[in-house]
């Protein structure tokens, strides 16, 4: 029989970029991914669309799978011939029970690989500005489980040895035992003034840090109602945090931001959000596809055959440029046949896309929307001219109407169609319900319409209501109007219709709401 294979992969502490290259490759090629709560949900988007996803973590409403059952599941899947990715939080060998999973596979002769990950024990403090070692403060560190009951802790941890080490102590799974842990450390000689930090959900939007000393940390944890999962750091290195709080000082830190635009355009926005310290969550609700309707295709052919007759070619989106050029190629129309035409772009990105194809756009409108284009072209338009408008099927009517008013013949071509995309996503509904999506970006009216529809299709009733707690960020007034009409409360609108301007408005708003 065809034997499968199991990759036992460390997912890192939560930030989806903190997985190894080898781990990511395993995830991308697997037939099944078996995951739990500590492996970041965004990593699941890296799997093939047809890959099966099996959640084996805790769920309040259901029976939680025991370790033996998980071991058995991995084995069975592999015996069915599947390539399995067992995704585990942090590093699989650090309190990850990878030994038990691997042992059963080994016994049955199923091939497996252990792919290390970045353990939360090191990465989580690092994201809170605490390096686990330091030339002058700590020359070693120990990673200790705080999971056990006190008497078992006493048997497994040699408190006197742990305590006497000069190095940093890192406790995982220890929040509930913080009182007992600090008491033991003090009893065995660590001064009550020793700095302590608890970092919850490190490397994620929810990252939160509580600092204190061995003497007062239990009280502080109780007072703050500080909940797991957290890494507990004990030692002088905690003092570094005051100077090294790097990620927390970024403008969008603490925000998980939903990115709704087409996957092909989402990554740029997602990267910028990430740069600014936010956590992008990409959920594309739209995609553009080449025009498919025979009648419209015939119009495209006819229009391109008259290339020499146009005085203007006006492009209103990057997709418009891309698809227009694809049609030129398809119909073997040389761009030089538009010899008479001047090109105009709405927006700097569209102009850049033109420039990349060797065409310089006429003056850009100040506001980057259709209304502005006519102002900025003003004097150059003359009655009797012909303008070609290659665009998408959802393009607005303002531009052709205004051109017509100016006596210019506007030939609209739907070179592409916008389609609704509904990405399967179990975690998004959960995050929305828990208030874990902090902001939503809309970069066109169609992203608003489609998001609400996509949410309905993944089982969320009255989606506009569910989005009420989120900051709604719109790229321009038209998008904002659509959002309002559909029952959303728009929090902010970009001054100029660009991604940069949208991000600027978001950072400003965030700064004001943080103080
Ligand atoms: N194999 C994992 C640890 C599993 S034990 C690793 O190497 O990171 C689970 C414990 O890890 C949690 O109780 C918590 O103490 C810690 N942990 C994992 N991810 C964390 C995160 N993002 N923030 C804080 N603590 C985390």
Coordinates of C-alpha atoms and ligand atoms in Angstrom, one line a residue:
X1 CA 0.0 0.0 0.0
X2 CA 1.0 3.6 -0.6
X3 CA 2.4 4.9 2.6
X4 CA 1.9 8.5 3.6
X5 CA 4.2 10.6 5.6
X6 CA 3.9 12.8 8.6
X7 CA 5.6 16.1 9.2
X8 CA 5.7 17.1 12.8
X9 CA 6.0 20.8 12.4
X10 CA 6.6 23.7 14.8
X11 CA 4.4 26.6 13.8
X12 CA 6.2 29.1 15.9
X13 CA 4.5 31.3 18.6
X14 CA 1.6 32.8 16.6
X15 CA 2.9 35.4 14.2
X16 CA 2.5 33.5 11.0
X17 CA 5.8 34.7 9.7
X18 CA 7.6 32.9 12.5
X19 CA 7.4 29.5 10.9
X20 CA 10.5 27.9 9.3
X21 CA 10.9 27.6 5.6
X22 CA 10.9 23.9 5.9
X23 CA 7.7 24.0 8.0
X24 CA 5.9 26.2 5.5
X25 CA 6.8 23.9 2.7
X26 CA 5.4 20.9 4.5
X27 CA 2.2 22.9 5.2
X28 CA 1.9 23.9 1.5
X29 CA 2.2 20.4 0.2
X30 CA 0.3 18.3 2.7
X31 CA -3.1 16.6 2.1
X32 CA -4.2 17.0 5.7
X33 CA -3.3 19.4 8.4
X34 CA -3.9 18.5 12.0
X35 CA -3.7 21.5 14.3
X36 CA -4.6 23.0 17.6
X37 CA -5.2 26.3 19.3
X38 CA -1.6 27.5 19.6
X39 CA -0.8 27.2 15.9
X40 CA -1.8 30.6 14.3
X41 CA -5.0 30.4 12.2
X42 CA -3.5 32.4 9.4
X43 CA -1.0 29.6 8.7
X44 CA -3.9 27.4 7.6
X45 CA -4.4 29.7 4.6
X46 CA -1.1 28.4 3.3
X47 CA -2.5 24.9 2.8
X48 CA -3.8 23.8 -0.6
X49 CA -7.4 24.8 -1.1
X50 CA -8.4 21.1 -1.2
X51 CA -6.4 20.1 1.9
X52 CA -8.3 18.7 4.7
X53 CA -8.1 20.5 8.1
X54 CA -8.6 18.7 11.3
X55 CA -8.8 20.6 14.6
X56 CA -7.7 18.6 17.6
X57 CA -7.5 21.3 20.2
X58 CA -9.8 22.2 23.1
X59 CA -13.3 23.2 22.3
X60 CA -15.7 24.2 25.0
X61 CA -18.6 22.4 23.3
X62 CA -17.0 19.2 22.3
X63 CA -14.9 16.4 23.6
X64 CA -11.2 17.2 23.5
X65 CA -9.1 14.6 21.7
X66 CA -6.7 12.8 24.0
X67 CA -3.0 12.5 23.0
X68 CA -3.4 8.8 22.3
X69 CA -6.3 9.6 19.9
X70 CA -4.2 12.2 18.1
X71 CA -1.3 9.8 17.8
X72 CA -3.7 7.2 16.3
X73 CA -5.2 9.8 14.0
X74 CA -1.8 10.7 12.5
X75 CA -1.0 7.1 12.0
X76 CA -4.3 6.2 10.3
X77 CA -4.1 9.2 8.0
X78 CA -0.5 8.2 7.0
X79 CA -1.6 4.6 6.5
X80 CA -4.3 5.9 4.1
X81 CA -1.4 7.2 2.0
X82 CA -1.8 10.9 3.0
X83 CA 0.8 13.5 3.5
X84 CA 0.1 14.9 6.9
X85 CA 1.2 18.1 8.5
X86 CA 0.9 18.0 12.3
X87 CA 1.1 21.7 13.1
X88 CA 2.0 22.5 16.7
X89 CA 2.5 25.8 18.5
X90 CA 6.1 26.9 19.1
X91 CA 8.6 24.1 18.8
X92 CA 7.3 20.5 18.7
X93 CA 9.9 19.2 21.0
X94 CA 9.3 21.7 23.8
X95 CA 6.4 20.4 25.8
X96 CA 4.8 19.4 22.6
X97 CA 4.5 15.6 23.1
X98 CA 6.1 15.1 19.7
X99 CA 8.0 12.1 21.1
X100 CA 4.8 10.2 21.6
X101 CA 3.5 11.0 18.1
X102 CA 6.8 10.1 16.5
X103 CA 7.2 6.9 18.5
X104 CA 3.9 5.4 17.2
X105 CA 4.8 6.3 13.6
X106 CA 8.3 4.8 14.1
X107 CA 6.8 1.6 15.4
X108 CA 4.6 1.2 12.3
X109 CA 7.4 2.1 9.9
X110 CA 5.6 5.3 8.8
X111 CA 8.1 7.9 7.5
X112 CA 8.1 11.2 9.5
X113 CA 10.1 14.3 9.9
X114 CA 10.4 16.6 12.9
X115 CA 10.5 20.2 11.8
X116 CA 11.7 22.5 14.6
X117 CA 9.9 25.7 15.3
X118 CA 10.6 28.9 17.3
X119 CA 9.6 28.1 20.8
X120 CA 7.3 30.6 22.6
X121 CA 9.7 30.4 25.5
X122 CA 12.2 32.5 23.6
X123 CA 10.1 34.3 21.0
X124 CA 7.4 35.6 23.3
X125 CA 9.7 37.4 25.7
X126 CA 11.6 38.7 22.6
X127 CA 8.4 40.3 21.3
X128 CA 7.9 41.9 24.7
X129 CA 11.4 43.4 24.6
X130 CA 13.0 40.7 26.9
X131 CA 16.0 38.8 25.5
X132 CA 16.4 35.6 27.5
X133 CA 20.2 36.0 27.8
X134 CA 22.3 39.1 28.3
X135 CA 26.0 39.6 28.6
X136 CA 25.7 41.2 32.0
X137 CA 22.5 39.8 33.3
X138 CA 22.0 36.1 32.4
X139 CA 24.4 33.6 30.8
X140 CA 21.9 30.8 30.8
X141 CA 18.2 30.1 30.7
X142 CA 16.0 27.2 31.7
X143 CA 12.6 26.3 30.3
X144 CA 10.4 24.8 32.9
X145 CA 6.8 23.5 32.8
X146 CA 4.4 25.0 35.3
X147 CA 1.7 22.6 34.3
X148 CA 1.8 20.0 37.0
X149 CA 0.1 20.0 40.4
X150 CA 2.3 21.4 43.2
X151 CA 3.4 18.0 44.6
X152 CA 4.3 16.8 41.1
X153 CA 6.1 20.1 40.4
X154 CA 8.1 19.5 43.6
X155 CA 9.1 16.1 42.3
X156 CA 10.0 17.2 38.8
X157 CA 11.6 20.5 39.5
X158 CA 14.6 20.7 41.8
X159 CA 13.7 24.1 43.1
X160 CA 17.1 24.6 44.9
X161 CA 19.0 24.0 41.6
X162 CA 16.7 26.0 39.4
X163 CA 16.7 28.8 41.9
X164 CA 20.4 29.0 42.3
X165 CA 21.1 29.2 38.7
X166 CA 22.1 32.7 37.8
X167 CA 20.2 32.5 34.5
X168 CA 16.7 33.4 33.3
X169 CA 13.8 31.1 34.2
X170 CA 11.1 30.6 31.7
X171 CA 7.9 28.9 32.8
X172 CA 5.4 27.7 30.3
X173 CA 1.8 26.7 31.3
X174 CA 2.4 28.3 34.6
X175 CA -0.1 31.2 35.0
X176 CA -2.4 29.3 37.3
X177 CA 0.6 28.3 39.5
X178 CA 2.2 31.7 39.6
X179 CA 1.8 31.9 43.4
X180 CA 3.3 28.6 44.1
X181 CA 6.2 29.1 41.6
X182 CA 7.2 32.5 43.1
X183 CA 6.9 31.2 46.6
X184 CA 9.2 28.3 45.9
X185 CA 11.7 30.5 44.2
X186 CA 11.8 32.9 47.1
X187 CA 11.9 30.0 49.6
X188 CA 15.0 28.7 47.9
X189 CA 16.8 32.0 47.9
X190 CA 15.8 34.2 45.0
X191 CA 15.2 37.7 46.4
X192 CA 11.6 39.0 46.5
X193 CA 12.8 41.9 44.4
X194 CA 13.7 39.7 41.4
X195 CA 11.9 41.0 38.3
X196 CA 9.1 38.9 36.7
X197 CA 7.1 39.3 33.6
X198 CA 4.1 37.5 32.2
X199 CA 3.6 37.8 28.5
X200 CA 0.2 36.5 27.2
X201 CA -0.5 35.7 23.6
X202 CA 2.9 36.9 22.6
X203 CA 3.6 37.8 18.9
X204 CA -0.2 38.1 18.3
X205 CA -2.5 41.2 18.3
X206 CA -3.6 40.2 21.8
X207 CA 0.0 40.4 23.2
X208 CA -0.1 41.8 26.7
X209 CA 2.6 42.0 29.4
X210 CA 2.4 42.3 33.1
X211 CA 5.5 43.0 35.1
X212 CA 6.3 42.8 38.8
X213 CA 8.6 41.1 41.2
X214 CA 8.6 37.6 42.8
X215 CA 7.2 39.4 45.9
X216 CA 4.1 41.0 44.3
X217 CA 3.5 39.2 41.0
X218 CA 0.8 36.8 42.3
X219 CA -1.2 39.7 43.7
X220 CA -0.8 41.6 40.4
X221 CA -1.9 38.6 38.3
X222 CA -5.0 38.2 40.4
X223 CA -5.8 41.9 40.4
X224 CA -5.5 42.1 36.7
X225 CA -7.3 38.9 36.0
X226 CA -4.4 37.9 33.8
X227 CA -5.2 34.8 31.9
X228 CA -3.2 32.1 30.1
X229 CA -1.6 31.3 27.8
X230 CA 1.5 33.2 28.9
X231 CA 5.2 32.8 29.3
X232 CA 6.6 33.7 32.7
X233 CA 10.0 35.2 32.7
X234 CA 12.0 35.4 35.9
X235 CA 15.3 37.2 36.1
X236 CA 17.2 40.5 35.6
X237 CA 16.6 40.4 31.9
X238 CA 13.1 41.6 32.5
X239 CA 14.5 45.0 33.1
X240 CA 15.5 45.3 29.5
X241 CA 11.9 45.6 28.5
X242 CA 11.8 49.3 29.6
X243 CA 14.2 50.2 26.8
X244 CA 13.5 47.4 24.3
X245 CA 9.7 47.5 23.9
X246 CA 10.0 47.5 20.2
X247 CA 6.8 46.1 18.8
X248 CA 4.5 47.7 21.3
X249 CA 5.7 51.1 20.2
X250 CA 4.6 50.5 16.6
X251 CA 1.5 52.5 15.6
X252 CA -0.8 49.6 14.8
X253 CA 0.3 47.3 17.5
X254 CA -2.6 45.4 19.1
X255 CA -4.8 45.6 16.0
X256 CA -5.8 42.6 13.9
X257 CA -6.8 44.1 10.6
X258 CA -9.1 42.4 8.1
X259 CA -7.8 42.8 4.5
X260 CA -10.7 42.2 2.1
X261 CA -9.2 43.1 -1.3
X262 CA -8.3 40.6 -4.0
X263 CA -5.6 38.2 -3.1
X264 CA -3.4 39.4 -5.9
X265 CA -3.5 42.9 -4.4
X266 CA -3.8 42.1 -0.7
X267 CA -0.2 41.3 0.0
X268 CA 1.0 44.9 -0.4
X269 CA -1.6 46.2 2.1
X270 CA -0.9 43.2 4.4
X271 CA 2.8 43.9 4.4
X272 CA 2.3 47.5 5.3
X273 CA 0.0 46.7 8.2
X274 CA 2.6 44.2 9.4
X275 CA 5.4 46.9 9.1
X276 CA 3.2 49.2 11.2
X277 CA 3.0 46.5 14.0
X278 CA -0.6 45.4 13.2
X279 CA -1.6 41.9 12.4
X280 CA -3.1 41.6 9.0
X281 CA -5.8 38.9 8.4
X282 CA -6.2 38.3 4.8
X283 CA -9.8 37.4 3.7
X284 CA -10.1 38.2 0.1
X285 CA -13.8 38.6 -1.0
X286 CA -13.2 39.6 -4.6
X287 CA -11.2 38.4 -7.6
X288 CA -10.9 39.8 -11.1
X289 CA -11.2 37.4 -14.0
X290 CA -10.8 38.0 -17.7
X291 CA -14.1 39.0 -19.4
X292 CA -16.0 35.8 -20.3
X293 CA -19.2 37.0 -22.0
X294 CA -19.1 36.4 -25.7
X295 CA -21.0 39.6 -26.6
X296 CA -18.6 41.7 -24.6
X297 CA -15.6 39.9 -26.0
X298 CA -16.8 40.7 -29.5
X299 CA -17.0 44.4 -28.4
X300 CA -13.5 44.3 -27.1
X301 CA -12.3 42.8 -30.4
X302 CA -14.1 45.5 -32.4
X303 CA -12.8 48.3 -30.2
X304 CA -9.2 47.2 -30.4
X305 CA -9.5 46.8 -34.2
X306 CA -10.1 50.6 -34.2
X307 CA -7.1 51.4 -32.0
X308 CA -6.0 54.2 -34.3
X309 CA -9.3 56.1 -33.8
X310 CA -9.0 56.9 -30.1
X311 CA -7.8 60.3 -28.7
X312 CA -7.8 58.9 -25.2
X313 CA -7.4 55.7 -23.3
X314 CA -8.5 56.2 -19.7
X315 CA -7.7 53.6 -17.0
X316 CA -9.2 53.6 -13.6
X317 CA -7.5 50.6 -11.9
X318 CA -4.4 48.4 -11.9
X319 CA -6.6 45.5 -12.8
X320 CA -7.9 47.5 -15.8
X321 CA -4.4 48.0 -17.0
X322 CA -3.5 44.3 -16.5
X323 CA -6.5 43.0 -18.3
X324 CA -6.3 45.6 -21.1
X325 CA -2.8 44.5 -21.9
X326 CA -3.9 40.9 -21.7
X327 CA -6.5 41.6 -24.4
X328 CA -3.9 43.4 -26.5
X329 CA -1.8 40.2 -26.4
X330 CA -4.8 38.0 -27.0
X331 CA -5.8 39.9 -30.0
X332 CA -2.3 40.6 -31.2
X333 CA -2.9 44.3 -31.1
X334 CA 0.4 46.3 -30.9
X335 CA 0.1 49.1 -28.4
X336 CA 1.7 51.4 -31.0
X337 CA -1.6 51.2 -33.0
X338 CA -2.9 53.7 -30.3
X339 CA -0.5 56.2 -31.8
X340 CA -2.9 59.1 -31.6
X341 CA -4.2 58.4 -28.1
X342 CA -3.1 60.0 -24.9
X343 CA -3.3 57.8 -21.8
X344 CA -4.7 58.9 -18.5
X345 CA -4.8 57.0 -15.1
X346 CA -6.9 57.6 -12.1
X347 CA -4.6 57.1 -9.1
X348 CA -0.8 56.7 -8.7
X349 CA -0.9 52.9 -8.7
X350 CA -2.7 52.8 -12.0
X351 CA -0.2 55.3 -13.4
X352 CA 2.7 53.1 -12.1
X353 CA 1.2 50.1 -13.9
X354 CA 1.1 52.1 -17.1
X355 CA 4.6 53.3 -16.7
X356 CA 5.8 49.7 -16.2
X357 CA 4.4 49.1 -19.7
X358 CA 6.2 52.0 -21.1
X359 CA 3.3 54.5 -21.1
X360 CA 3.3 57.8 -19.3
X361 CA 0.0 59.0 -18.0
X362 CA -1.3 62.5 -18.4
X363 CA -1.8 64.7 -15.2
X364 CA -3.3 62.8 -12.3
X365 CA -6.4 64.1 -10.5
X366 CA -5.7 65.4 -7.0
X367 CA -8.3 63.1 -5.3
X368 CA -7.8 59.9 -7.3
X369 CA -11.4 59.4 -8.1
X370 CA -13.3 59.6 -11.4
X371 CA -14.7 63.0 -10.6
X372 CA -11.2 64.6 -10.3
X373 CA -10.0 63.2 -13.6
X374 CA -12.1 65.5 -15.7
X375 CA -11.0 68.5 -13.7
X376 CA -7.4 67.7 -14.2
X377 CA -7.8 66.8 -17.9
X378 CA -10.0 69.9 -18.2
X379 CA -8.7 71.9 -21.1
X380 CA -7.3 68.9 -23.0
X381 CA -10.7 67.4 -23.7
X382 CA -12.5 68.6 -26.8
X383 CA -15.9 67.8 -28.2
X384 CA -15.8 65.2 -30.9
X385 CA -12.9 63.2 -29.4
X386 CA -13.2 59.5 -28.7
X387 CA -12.1 57.9 -25.4
X388 CA -11.6 54.2 -24.7
X389 CA -12.4 53.2 -21.1
X390 CA -11.1 49.7 -20.4
X391 CA -12.4 48.7 -16.9
X392 CA -14.2 46.2 -14.8
X393 CA -17.9 45.3 -14.9
X394 CA -18.5 47.1 -11.6
X395 CA -17.0 50.5 -12.7
X396 CA -19.0 53.6 -11.8
X397 CA -20.9 55.6 -14.3
X398 CA -19.6 59.0 -13.4
X399 CA -16.7 59.1 -15.8
X400 CA -18.5 58.1 -19.0
X401 CA -21.4 60.4 -18.1
X402 CA -19.1 63.4 -17.6
X403 CA -17.1 62.6 -20.7
X404 CA -20.4 62.5 -22.7
X405 CA -21.3 65.9 -21.2
X406 CA -18.0 67.3 -22.4
X407 CA -18.9 66.1 -25.9
X408 CA -16.4 63.2 -25.8
X409 CA -17.5 59.8 -27.1
X410 CA -16.9 57.3 -24.3
X411 CA -16.4 53.7 -25.3
X412 CA -16.6 51.6 -22.2
X413 CA -15.1 48.1 -22.4
X414 CA -15.5 45.6 -19.5
X415 CA -12.2 44.0 -20.0
X416 CA -12.6 42.1 -16.7
X417 CA -15.3 40.9 -14.3
X418 CA -15.3 41.1 -10.6
X419 CA -16.3 37.9 -8.8
X420 CA -17.3 37.2 -5.3
X421 CA -14.8 35.0 -3.5
X422 CA -15.9 33.0 -0.4
X423 CA -12.9 31.6 1.3
X424 CA -13.6 28.8 3.7
X425 CA -12.6 30.0 7.1
X426 CA -13.7 28.5 10.4
X427 CA -11.7 30.9 12.5
X428 CA -13.0 34.2 11.1
X429 CA -16.5 33.8 12.5
X430 CA -15.1 32.9 15.9
X431 CA -12.7 35.8 15.9
X432 CA -15.6 38.2 14.9
X433 CA -17.7 36.8 17.7
X434 CA -14.9 37.2 20.2
X435 CA -14.1 40.8 19.2
X436 CA -10.7 39.7 17.9
X437 CA -11.0 41.5 14.6
X438 CA -10.2 45.1 15.5
X439 CA -10.3 46.9 12.2
X440 CA -11.5 46.2 8.7
X441 CA -10.2 47.8 5.5
X442 CA -12.4 48.5 2.5
X443 CA -10.6 49.5 -0.7
X444 CA -13.7 49.6 -2.9
X445 CA -17.4 49.5 -2.7
X446 CA -17.4 46.0 -4.0
X447 CA -15.2 44.8 -1.1
X448 CA -18.0 46.1 1.2
X449 CA -20.8 44.4 -0.7
X450 CA -18.9 41.2 -1.1
X451 CA -17.6 41.0 2.5
X452 CA -21.1 41.1 3.9
X453 CA -22.2 38.4 1.3
X454 CA -19.2 36.2 2.0
X455 CA -19.8 36.4 5.8
X456 CA -23.4 35.4 5.2
X457 CA -22.3 32.5 3.1
X458 CA -19.9 31.3 5.8
X459 CA -22.9 31.2 8.2
X460 CA -22.9 34.6 9.9
X461 CA -26.4 36.1 10.1
X462 CA -26.8 39.9 10.0
X463 CA -23.1 40.4 9.3
X464 CA -23.3 44.2 9.5
X465 CA -24.3 43.9 13.2
X466 CA -21.4 41.5 13.9
X467 CA -19.0 44.1 12.6
X468 CA -20.2 46.8 14.9
X469 CA -17.3 46.8 17.3
X470 CA -14.7 47.0 14.6
X471 CA -13.0 50.1 13.2
X472 CA -14.3 50.4 9.7
X473 CA -11.6 52.1 7.4
X474 CA -12.6 53.1 3.9
X475 CA -10.3 54.2 1.1
X476 CA -12.6 57.0 -0.1
X477 CA -16.0 58.7 0.2
X478 CA -17.8 56.4 -2.3
X479 CA -16.7 53.2 -0.5
X480 CA -17.7 54.9 2.8
X481 CA -21.1 55.7 1.4
X482 CA -21.7 52.1 0.3
X483 CA -20.6 50.9 3.8
X484 CA -23.0 53.3 5.5
X485 CA -25.8 52.3 3.2
X486 CA -25.3 48.7 4.1
X487 CA -25.5 49.4 7.8
X488 CA -21.9 49.7 8.8
X489 CA -20.6 52.6 10.9
X490 CA -17.6 54.1 9.1
X491 CA -14.9 55.1 11.5
X492 CA -12.5 56.7 9.1
X493 CA -12.0 57.6 5.5
X494 CA -8.7 58.2 3.8
X495 CA -8.0 61.7 2.6
X496 CA -6.7 60.5 -0.7
X497 CA -7.9 57.3 -2.3
X498 CA -4.5 55.5 -1.8
X499 CA -3.4 52.7 0.5
X500 CA -0.8 55.0 2.1
X501 CA -3.4 57.6 2.9
X502 CA -5.7 54.9 4.3
X503 CA -2.9 53.6 6.6
X504 CA -2.2 57.1 7.7
X505 CA -5.8 57.7 8.7
X506 CA -5.7 54.4 10.6
X507 CA -2.5 55.2 12.5
X508 CA -3.8 58.6 13.4
X509 CA -7.0 57.1 14.7
X510 CA -5.2 54.4 16.6
X511 CA -2.8 56.9 18.2
X512 CA -5.8 59.0 19.4
X513 CA -7.6 56.0 20.8
X514 CA -4.6 54.6 22.6
X515 CA -4.1 57.6 24.9
Ligands
LIG1 N1 5.6 23.7 22.1 C1 5.3 25.0 22.6 C2 4.8 25.0 24.0 C3 3.6 24.2 24.3 S1 3.1 24.3 26.0 C4 6.4 26.0 22.4 O1 7.5 25.6 22.1 O2 6.1 27.2 22.5 C5 1.9 25.6 25.9 C6 2.4 26.8 26.6 O3 3.3 27.5 25.8 C7 1.4 27.8 27.0 O4 0.7 27.4 28.2 C8 2.2 29.0 27.2 O5 2.9 29.0 28.4 C9 3.2 28.9 26.1 N2 2.8 29.6 24.9 C10 2.7 29.1 23.6 N3 2.4 30.1 22.7 C11 2.4 31.2 23.4 C12 2.1 32.6 23.1 N4 1.9 33.0 21.8 N5 2.1 33.5 24.1 C13 2.3 33.2 25.3 N6 2.6 31.9 25.7 C14 2.6 31.0 24.8

